[in-house]
XYZ file of C-alpha atoms in Angstrom:
483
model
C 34.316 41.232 -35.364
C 36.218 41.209 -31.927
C 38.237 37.453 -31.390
C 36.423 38.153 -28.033
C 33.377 36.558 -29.354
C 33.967 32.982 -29.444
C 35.292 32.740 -25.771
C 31.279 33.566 -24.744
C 27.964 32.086 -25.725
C 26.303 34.003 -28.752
C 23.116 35.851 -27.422
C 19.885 33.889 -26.969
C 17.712 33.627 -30.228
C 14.581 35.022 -28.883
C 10.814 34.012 -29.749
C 7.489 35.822 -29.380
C 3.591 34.802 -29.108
C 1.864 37.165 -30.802
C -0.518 37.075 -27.916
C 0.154 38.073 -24.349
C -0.535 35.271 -21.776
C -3.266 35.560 -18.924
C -0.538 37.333 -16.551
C 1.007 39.288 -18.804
C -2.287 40.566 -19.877
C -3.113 41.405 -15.626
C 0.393 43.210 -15.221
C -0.560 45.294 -18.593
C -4.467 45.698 -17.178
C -3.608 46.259 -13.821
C -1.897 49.986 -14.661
C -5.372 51.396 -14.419
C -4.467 51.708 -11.042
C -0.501 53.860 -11.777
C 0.461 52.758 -8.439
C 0.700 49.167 -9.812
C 2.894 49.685 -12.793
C 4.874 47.357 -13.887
C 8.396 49.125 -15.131
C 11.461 47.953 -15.421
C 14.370 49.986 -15.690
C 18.661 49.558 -16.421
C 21.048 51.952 -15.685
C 24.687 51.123 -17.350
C 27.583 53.557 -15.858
C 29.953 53.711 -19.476
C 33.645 54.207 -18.645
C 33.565 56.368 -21.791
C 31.338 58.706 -24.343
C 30.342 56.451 -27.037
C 29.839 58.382 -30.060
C 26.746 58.528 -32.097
C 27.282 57.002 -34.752
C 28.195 53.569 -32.910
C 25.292 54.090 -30.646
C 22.521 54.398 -33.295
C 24.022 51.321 -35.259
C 23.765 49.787 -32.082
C 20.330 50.438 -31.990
C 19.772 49.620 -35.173
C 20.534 46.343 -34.410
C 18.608 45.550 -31.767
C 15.918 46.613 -33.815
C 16.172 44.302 -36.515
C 16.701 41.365 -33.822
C 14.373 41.652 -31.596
C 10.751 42.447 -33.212
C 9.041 43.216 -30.119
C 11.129 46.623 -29.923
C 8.931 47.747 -32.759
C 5.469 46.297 -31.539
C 2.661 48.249 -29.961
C -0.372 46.592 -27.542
C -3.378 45.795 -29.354
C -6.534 44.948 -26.745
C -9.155 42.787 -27.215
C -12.690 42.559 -26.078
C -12.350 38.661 -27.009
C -9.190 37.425 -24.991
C -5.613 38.507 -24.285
C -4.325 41.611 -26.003
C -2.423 41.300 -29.023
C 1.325 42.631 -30.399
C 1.127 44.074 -33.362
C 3.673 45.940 -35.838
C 3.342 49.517 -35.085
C 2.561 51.089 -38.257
C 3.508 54.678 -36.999
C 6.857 53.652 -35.963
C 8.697 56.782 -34.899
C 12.526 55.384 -33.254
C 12.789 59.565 -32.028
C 9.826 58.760 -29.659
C 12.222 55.730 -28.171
C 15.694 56.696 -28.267
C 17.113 59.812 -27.320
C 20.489 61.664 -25.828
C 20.390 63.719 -22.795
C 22.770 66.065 -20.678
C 21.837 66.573 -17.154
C 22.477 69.814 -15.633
C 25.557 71.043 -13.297
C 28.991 70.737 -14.030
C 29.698 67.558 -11.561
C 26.976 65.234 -13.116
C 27.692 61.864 -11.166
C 25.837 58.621 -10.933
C 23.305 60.162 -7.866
C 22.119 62.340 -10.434
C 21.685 59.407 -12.950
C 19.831 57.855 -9.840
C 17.566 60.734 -10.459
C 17.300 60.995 -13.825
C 16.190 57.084 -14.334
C 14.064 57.541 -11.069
C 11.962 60.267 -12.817
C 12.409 58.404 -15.947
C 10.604 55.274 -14.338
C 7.924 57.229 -13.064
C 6.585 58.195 -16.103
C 3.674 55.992 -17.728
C 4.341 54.664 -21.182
C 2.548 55.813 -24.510
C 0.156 52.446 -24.774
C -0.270 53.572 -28.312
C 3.472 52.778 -28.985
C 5.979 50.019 -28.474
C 6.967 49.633 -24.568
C 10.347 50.937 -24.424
C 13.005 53.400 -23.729
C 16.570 54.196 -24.542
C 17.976 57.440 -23.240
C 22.093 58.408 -23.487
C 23.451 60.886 -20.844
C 26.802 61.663 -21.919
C 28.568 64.775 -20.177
C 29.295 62.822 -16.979
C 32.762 63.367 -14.761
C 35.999 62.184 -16.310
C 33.940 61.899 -19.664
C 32.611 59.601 -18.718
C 28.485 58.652 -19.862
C 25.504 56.436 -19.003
C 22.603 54.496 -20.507
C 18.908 54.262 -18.951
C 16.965 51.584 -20.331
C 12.988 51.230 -19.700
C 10.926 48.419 -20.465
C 7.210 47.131 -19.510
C 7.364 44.004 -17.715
C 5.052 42.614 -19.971
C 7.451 42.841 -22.867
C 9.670 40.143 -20.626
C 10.616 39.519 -16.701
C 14.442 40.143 -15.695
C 16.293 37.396 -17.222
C 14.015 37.843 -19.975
C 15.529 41.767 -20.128
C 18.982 40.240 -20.004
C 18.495 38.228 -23.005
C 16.986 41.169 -24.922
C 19.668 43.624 -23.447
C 22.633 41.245 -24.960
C 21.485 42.813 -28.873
C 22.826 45.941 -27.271
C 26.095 45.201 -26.113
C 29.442 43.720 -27.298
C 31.972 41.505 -25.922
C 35.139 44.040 -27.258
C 35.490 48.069 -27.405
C 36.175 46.865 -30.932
C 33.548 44.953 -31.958
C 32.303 45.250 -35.584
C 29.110 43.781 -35.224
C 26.976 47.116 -34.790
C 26.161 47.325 -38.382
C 23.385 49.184 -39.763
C 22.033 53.252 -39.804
C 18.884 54.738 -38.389
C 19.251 58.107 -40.135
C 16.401 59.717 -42.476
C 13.956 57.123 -44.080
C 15.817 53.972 -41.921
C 13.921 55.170 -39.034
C 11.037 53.438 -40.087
C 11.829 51.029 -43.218
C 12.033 47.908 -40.891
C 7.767 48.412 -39.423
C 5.816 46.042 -41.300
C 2.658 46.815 -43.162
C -0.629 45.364 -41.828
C -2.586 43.469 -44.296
C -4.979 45.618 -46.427
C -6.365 48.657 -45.844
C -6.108 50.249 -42.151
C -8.968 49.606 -40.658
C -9.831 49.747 -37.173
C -7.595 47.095 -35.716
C -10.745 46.448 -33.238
C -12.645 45.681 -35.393
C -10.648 43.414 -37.157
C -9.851 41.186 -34.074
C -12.701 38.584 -33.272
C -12.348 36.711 -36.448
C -8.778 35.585 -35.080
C -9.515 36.611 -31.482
C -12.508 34.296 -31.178
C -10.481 31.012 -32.022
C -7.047 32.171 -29.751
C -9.655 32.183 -26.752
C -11.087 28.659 -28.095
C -7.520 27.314 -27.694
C -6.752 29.049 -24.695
C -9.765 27.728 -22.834
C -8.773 24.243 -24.074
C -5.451 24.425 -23.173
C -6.852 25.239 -19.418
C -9.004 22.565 -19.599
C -6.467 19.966 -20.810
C -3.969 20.944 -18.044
C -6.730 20.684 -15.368
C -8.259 17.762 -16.808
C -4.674 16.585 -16.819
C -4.469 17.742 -12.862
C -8.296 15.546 -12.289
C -6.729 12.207 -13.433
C -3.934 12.572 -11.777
C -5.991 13.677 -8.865
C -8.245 10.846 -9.254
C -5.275 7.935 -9.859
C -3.363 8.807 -6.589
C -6.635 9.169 -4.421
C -7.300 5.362 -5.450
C -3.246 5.110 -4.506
C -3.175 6.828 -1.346
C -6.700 8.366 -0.494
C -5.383 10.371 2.945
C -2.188 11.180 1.237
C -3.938 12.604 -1.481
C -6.417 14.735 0.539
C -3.608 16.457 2.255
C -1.890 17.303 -0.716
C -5.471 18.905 -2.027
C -5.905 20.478 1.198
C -2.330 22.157 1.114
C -2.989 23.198 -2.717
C -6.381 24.786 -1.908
C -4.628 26.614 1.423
C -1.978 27.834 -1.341
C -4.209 29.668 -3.673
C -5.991 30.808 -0.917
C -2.845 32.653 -0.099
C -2.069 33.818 -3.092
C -5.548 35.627 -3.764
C -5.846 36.595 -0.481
C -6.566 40.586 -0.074
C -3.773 42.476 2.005
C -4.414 45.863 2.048
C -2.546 46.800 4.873
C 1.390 46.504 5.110
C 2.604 44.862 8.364
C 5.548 47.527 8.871
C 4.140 50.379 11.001
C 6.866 52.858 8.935
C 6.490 51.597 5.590
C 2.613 52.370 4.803
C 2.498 55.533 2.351
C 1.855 55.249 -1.021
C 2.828 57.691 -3.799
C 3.668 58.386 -7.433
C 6.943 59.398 -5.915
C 10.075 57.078 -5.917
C 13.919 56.938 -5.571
C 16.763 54.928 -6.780
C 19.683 53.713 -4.943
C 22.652 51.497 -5.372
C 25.157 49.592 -3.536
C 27.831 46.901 -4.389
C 29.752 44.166 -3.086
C 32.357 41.896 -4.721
C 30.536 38.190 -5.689
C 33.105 36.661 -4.253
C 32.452 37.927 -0.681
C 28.741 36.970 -1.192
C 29.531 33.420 -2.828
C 31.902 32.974 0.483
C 29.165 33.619 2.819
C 27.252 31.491 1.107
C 29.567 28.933 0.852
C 30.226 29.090 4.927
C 26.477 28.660 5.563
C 25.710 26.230 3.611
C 22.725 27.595 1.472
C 22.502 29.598 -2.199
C 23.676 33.287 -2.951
C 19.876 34.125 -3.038
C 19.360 33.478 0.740
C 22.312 35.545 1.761
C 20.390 38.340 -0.356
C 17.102 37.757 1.086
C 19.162 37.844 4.512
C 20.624 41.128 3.312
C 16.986 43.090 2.867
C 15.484 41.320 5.878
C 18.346 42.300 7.788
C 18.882 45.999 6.650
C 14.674 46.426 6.695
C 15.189 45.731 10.736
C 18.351 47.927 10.812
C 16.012 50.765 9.190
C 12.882 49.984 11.668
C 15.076 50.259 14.780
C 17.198 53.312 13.501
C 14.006 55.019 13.596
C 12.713 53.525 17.025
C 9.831 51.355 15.727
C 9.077 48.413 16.621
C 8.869 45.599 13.751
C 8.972 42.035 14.007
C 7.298 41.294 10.752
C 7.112 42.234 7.194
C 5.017 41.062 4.316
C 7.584 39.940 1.465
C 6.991 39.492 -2.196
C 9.239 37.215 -3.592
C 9.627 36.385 -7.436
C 10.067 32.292 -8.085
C 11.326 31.996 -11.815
C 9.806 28.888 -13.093
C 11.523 29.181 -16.687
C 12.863 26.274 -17.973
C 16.138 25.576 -20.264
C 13.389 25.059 -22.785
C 11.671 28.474 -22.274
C 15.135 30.306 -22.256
C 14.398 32.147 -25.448
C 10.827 33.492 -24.998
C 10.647 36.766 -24.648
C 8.052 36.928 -21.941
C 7.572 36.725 -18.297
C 7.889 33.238 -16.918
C 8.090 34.418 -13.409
C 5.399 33.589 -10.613
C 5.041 36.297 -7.514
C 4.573 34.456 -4.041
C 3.858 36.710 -0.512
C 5.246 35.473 2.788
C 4.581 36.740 6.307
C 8.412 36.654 7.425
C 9.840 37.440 10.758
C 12.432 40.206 10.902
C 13.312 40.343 14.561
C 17.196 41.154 15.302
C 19.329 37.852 14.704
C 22.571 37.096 14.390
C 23.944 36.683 10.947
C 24.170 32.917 11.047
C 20.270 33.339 12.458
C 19.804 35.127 9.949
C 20.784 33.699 7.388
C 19.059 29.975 8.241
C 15.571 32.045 7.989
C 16.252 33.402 4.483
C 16.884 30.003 3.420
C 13.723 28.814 4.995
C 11.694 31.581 3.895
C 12.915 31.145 0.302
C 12.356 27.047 0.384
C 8.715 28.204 1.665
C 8.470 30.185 -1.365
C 9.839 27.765 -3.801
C 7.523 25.081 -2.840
C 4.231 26.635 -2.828
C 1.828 24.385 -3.784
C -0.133 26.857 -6.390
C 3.059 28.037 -8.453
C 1.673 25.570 -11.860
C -1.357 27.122 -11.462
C -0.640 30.691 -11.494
C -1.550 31.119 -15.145
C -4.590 29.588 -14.446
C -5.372 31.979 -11.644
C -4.800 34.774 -13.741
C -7.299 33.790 -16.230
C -9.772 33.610 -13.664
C -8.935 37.250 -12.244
C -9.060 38.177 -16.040
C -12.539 36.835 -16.562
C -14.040 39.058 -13.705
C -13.546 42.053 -15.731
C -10.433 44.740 -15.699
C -12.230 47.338 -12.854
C -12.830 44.442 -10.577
C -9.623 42.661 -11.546
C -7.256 45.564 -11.129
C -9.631 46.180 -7.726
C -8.528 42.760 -6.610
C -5.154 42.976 -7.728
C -4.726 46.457 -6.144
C -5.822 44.958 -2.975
C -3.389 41.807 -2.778
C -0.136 43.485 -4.051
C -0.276 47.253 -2.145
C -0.080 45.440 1.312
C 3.503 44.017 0.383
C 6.289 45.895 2.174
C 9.338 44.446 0.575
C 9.586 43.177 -2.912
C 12.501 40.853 -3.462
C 13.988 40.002 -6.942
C 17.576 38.192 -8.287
C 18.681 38.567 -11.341
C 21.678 36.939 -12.603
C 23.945 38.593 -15.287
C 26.875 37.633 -16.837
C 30.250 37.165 -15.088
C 32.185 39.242 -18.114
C 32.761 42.735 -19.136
C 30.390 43.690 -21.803
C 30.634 47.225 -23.967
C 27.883 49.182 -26.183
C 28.951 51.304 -29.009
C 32.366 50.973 -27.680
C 32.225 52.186 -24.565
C 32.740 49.914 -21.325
C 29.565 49.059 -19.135
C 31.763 49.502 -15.713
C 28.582 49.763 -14.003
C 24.864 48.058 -14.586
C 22.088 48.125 -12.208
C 18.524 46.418 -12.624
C 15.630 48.084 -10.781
C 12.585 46.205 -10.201
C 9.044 47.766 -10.350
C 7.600 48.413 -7.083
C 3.930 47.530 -8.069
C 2.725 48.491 -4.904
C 5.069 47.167 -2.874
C 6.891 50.203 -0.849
C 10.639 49.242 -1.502
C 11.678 46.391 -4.528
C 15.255 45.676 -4.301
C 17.067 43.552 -7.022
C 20.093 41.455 -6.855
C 21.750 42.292 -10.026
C 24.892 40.144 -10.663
C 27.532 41.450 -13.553
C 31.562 40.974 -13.885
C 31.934 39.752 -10.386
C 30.222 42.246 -8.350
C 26.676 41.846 -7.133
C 24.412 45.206 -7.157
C 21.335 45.636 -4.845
C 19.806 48.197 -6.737
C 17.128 49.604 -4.526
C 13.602 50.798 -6.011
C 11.548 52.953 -3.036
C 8.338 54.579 -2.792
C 9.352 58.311 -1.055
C 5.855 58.151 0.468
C 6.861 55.361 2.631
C 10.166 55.446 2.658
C 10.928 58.867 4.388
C 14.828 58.666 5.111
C 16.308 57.157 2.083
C 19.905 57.585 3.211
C 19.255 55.823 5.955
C 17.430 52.743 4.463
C 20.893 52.755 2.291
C 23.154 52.620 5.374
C 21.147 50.111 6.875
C 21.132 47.895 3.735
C 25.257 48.636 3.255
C 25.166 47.593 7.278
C 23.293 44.295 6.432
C 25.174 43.431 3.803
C 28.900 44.001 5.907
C 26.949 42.115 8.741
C 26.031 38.753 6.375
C 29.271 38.809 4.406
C 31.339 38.418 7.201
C 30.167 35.222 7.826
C 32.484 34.099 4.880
């Protein structure tokens, strides 16, 4: 084992609920309607070939770490669906090598590749993930796409999971293991008795998670009354205000918005592309730094800025755009559950031209907007009550509140190290978001002192690509030079 390992924290033990929560069970129901998936995709850019051998020991063990590599959906007429051991485990319908054609494969074409990669629905019938190694690349070099369902886990829930597959050395020893022959499959459990229809099965066990989930609700909003009722007898106006401003918050969030407020950015397709750019950390801590506020609003400056760029390259007029903004509400406590403990908020934003410093002092307002919306504890709770209308009228509502969103904005921190799999250096790793009907999702992906925007767009409404790059790699020398 590399002497690398002790100078870095071991990767997070990771727990899972056998049952999916009320949101994770919308994102998973929601794909009824394919432009609202919900995939999440990693592209590392390897410095070198790893071999084979290395790789699929790698695998290996991130298959006997992480249990929800090898579990399959289960729904449930009753409540939430259900993870379940996949007894049909088959590892060749999860992890594969690939060789793109030409002789001058670069990382555009692995753009491509995890673009068309991302576009395609899972299997539901099998666990919610795939590997794929494209070696063959220029100076030997290779590259890994990884695609998960966000209802496995949110980003830094995917970074957590992700650190099984990597090492802190080129010599690391800890890869250990074989997936050859019979090993393919040794590790699925066995369900209890014979194999009968796991539907059937369900309500005995089903019947009483929905019991406790309904009393956990009503705990937490019985919890919510009291305290209601204690600080109305405190402060009866104060208290009014703040139930007004809660009820105006959900409001928002379940508020239908077909329509996008961009006049470019409208189309929707199955169609989408991948881009990239990168700036040093450093640059983007020092603007930060210099304006006072967090590395987050110089990103949100970033897309609001390069979004204007691309509206006025093109001669239309936009002064606002609806923006989707992630709010992670995990806690230290929640750090190892490997679910989504993210809630989405919308904001009408103004994008008229500003100077960077302008611009900047609206992202940070924007994002302290965002952060402080009243309904973010009950989001769960929400859910449950979209759930409970049924999955056509759910995914009906759903479809109309998150395919009016122009811009989806997500940050994702990483680790500040260099990391290799099977060997082979990561010089390169990109996070794209899912656009779930949002026309463009960029992510802030931070690893080994560089930041990556990696930008997720829907080719329907987003008709010059290239230019929606330059504009972005614009914005970002624009904000940056603040520092």
């Amino acid at each position: 084992m590399s002497s690398q390992r002790s100078d870095h924290a071991e990767p997070t033990e990771l727990h899972y609920d056998e049952w999916m929560s009320e949101s994770d069970a919308l994102i998973w129901r929601v794909e009824r309607n394919p432009l609202l998936r919900s995939t999440i995709v990693g592209v590392w850019m390897l410095d070198a070939a790893p071999t084979r051998q290395r790789m699929d020991a790698t695998v290996a063990r991130a298959l006997d770490r992480l249990p929800r590599l090898r579990q399959r959906v289960i729904d449930d007429p009753v409540t939430t669906p259900r993870w379940e051991n996949d007894p049909y485990f088959d590892l060749d319908a999860h992890y594969s090598w690939a060789r793109l054609p030409g002789k001058k494969v670069r990382r555009r074409d692995v753009l491509d590749f995890a673009a068309r990669m991302a576009g395609r629905s899972f299997d539901r019938d099998r666990p919610l993930w795939e590997l794929v190694v494209i070696d063959g690349l220029t100076k030997g070099r290779a590259a890994a796409v990884i695609k998960v369902h966000h209802a496995i886990a949110d980003g830094l829930g995917m970074v957590e999971m992700l650190a099984h597959l990597v090492d802190l050395g080129p010599d690391d020893t800890d890869n250990t293991g074989d997936v050859d022959g019979d090993d393919r499959t040794e590790h699925a459990a066995t369900l209890d008795g014979a194999r009968t229809s796991a539907i059937t099965r369900m309500p005995g066990r089903a019947i009483p998670h929905r019991a406790a989930t309904e009393a956990s609700t009503g705990r937490r909003l019985g919890t919510a009354t009291m305290r209601a009722a204690a600080g109305l007898a405190r402060n009866p106006l104060g208290s009014l205000q703040r139930f007004g401003r809660t009820t105006e918050s959900v409001a928002r969030v379940v508020k239908p918005t077909t329509t996008p407020l961009s006049p470019l950015l409208t189309g929707r397709s199955m169609s989408s592309r991948f881009d990239n750019l990168r700036r040093p950390l450093a640059e983007v801590n020092a603007a930060a730094r210099a304006a006072d506020v967090t590395i987050n609003d110089v990103f949100v400056a970033i897309v609001l800025d390069g979004v204007w760029r691309y509206h006025h390259a093109l001669g239309a007029e936009c002064d606002r755009v609806r923006l989707t903004i992630p709010i992670s509400v995990r806690t230290q406590a929640e750090a190892g559950e490997a679910t989504n403990r993210f809630v989405p908020t919308r904001l009408d934003v103004d994008v008229g031209n500003r100077n960077p410093a302008e611009r900047i002092a609206a992202a940070h307002r924007t994002l302290r907007r965002a952060q402080e919306e009243p309904a973010l504890p009950y989001v769960n709770d929400i859910s449950a009550t979209i759930g409970r209308l049924g999955t056509a009228t759910a995914v009906t509502l759903l479809g109309s509140m998150m395919q009016g969103s122009d811009v989806t904005a997500s940050n994702v921190p990483g680790p500040q190290f260099p990391l290799w799999s099977a060997g082979a250096k990561i010089g390169e790793f990109y996070a794209f978001g899912p656009l779930a009907g949002s026309a463009i999702n960029i992510t802030l992906f931070s690893y080994n002192g560089t930041i990556s925007l990696a930008m997720h767009t829907d080719r329907a409404a987003v008709t010059d690509g290239d230019l929606l790059v330059d504009s972005l790699e614009a914005a970002a020398d624009s904000m940056l030079a603040v520092g």
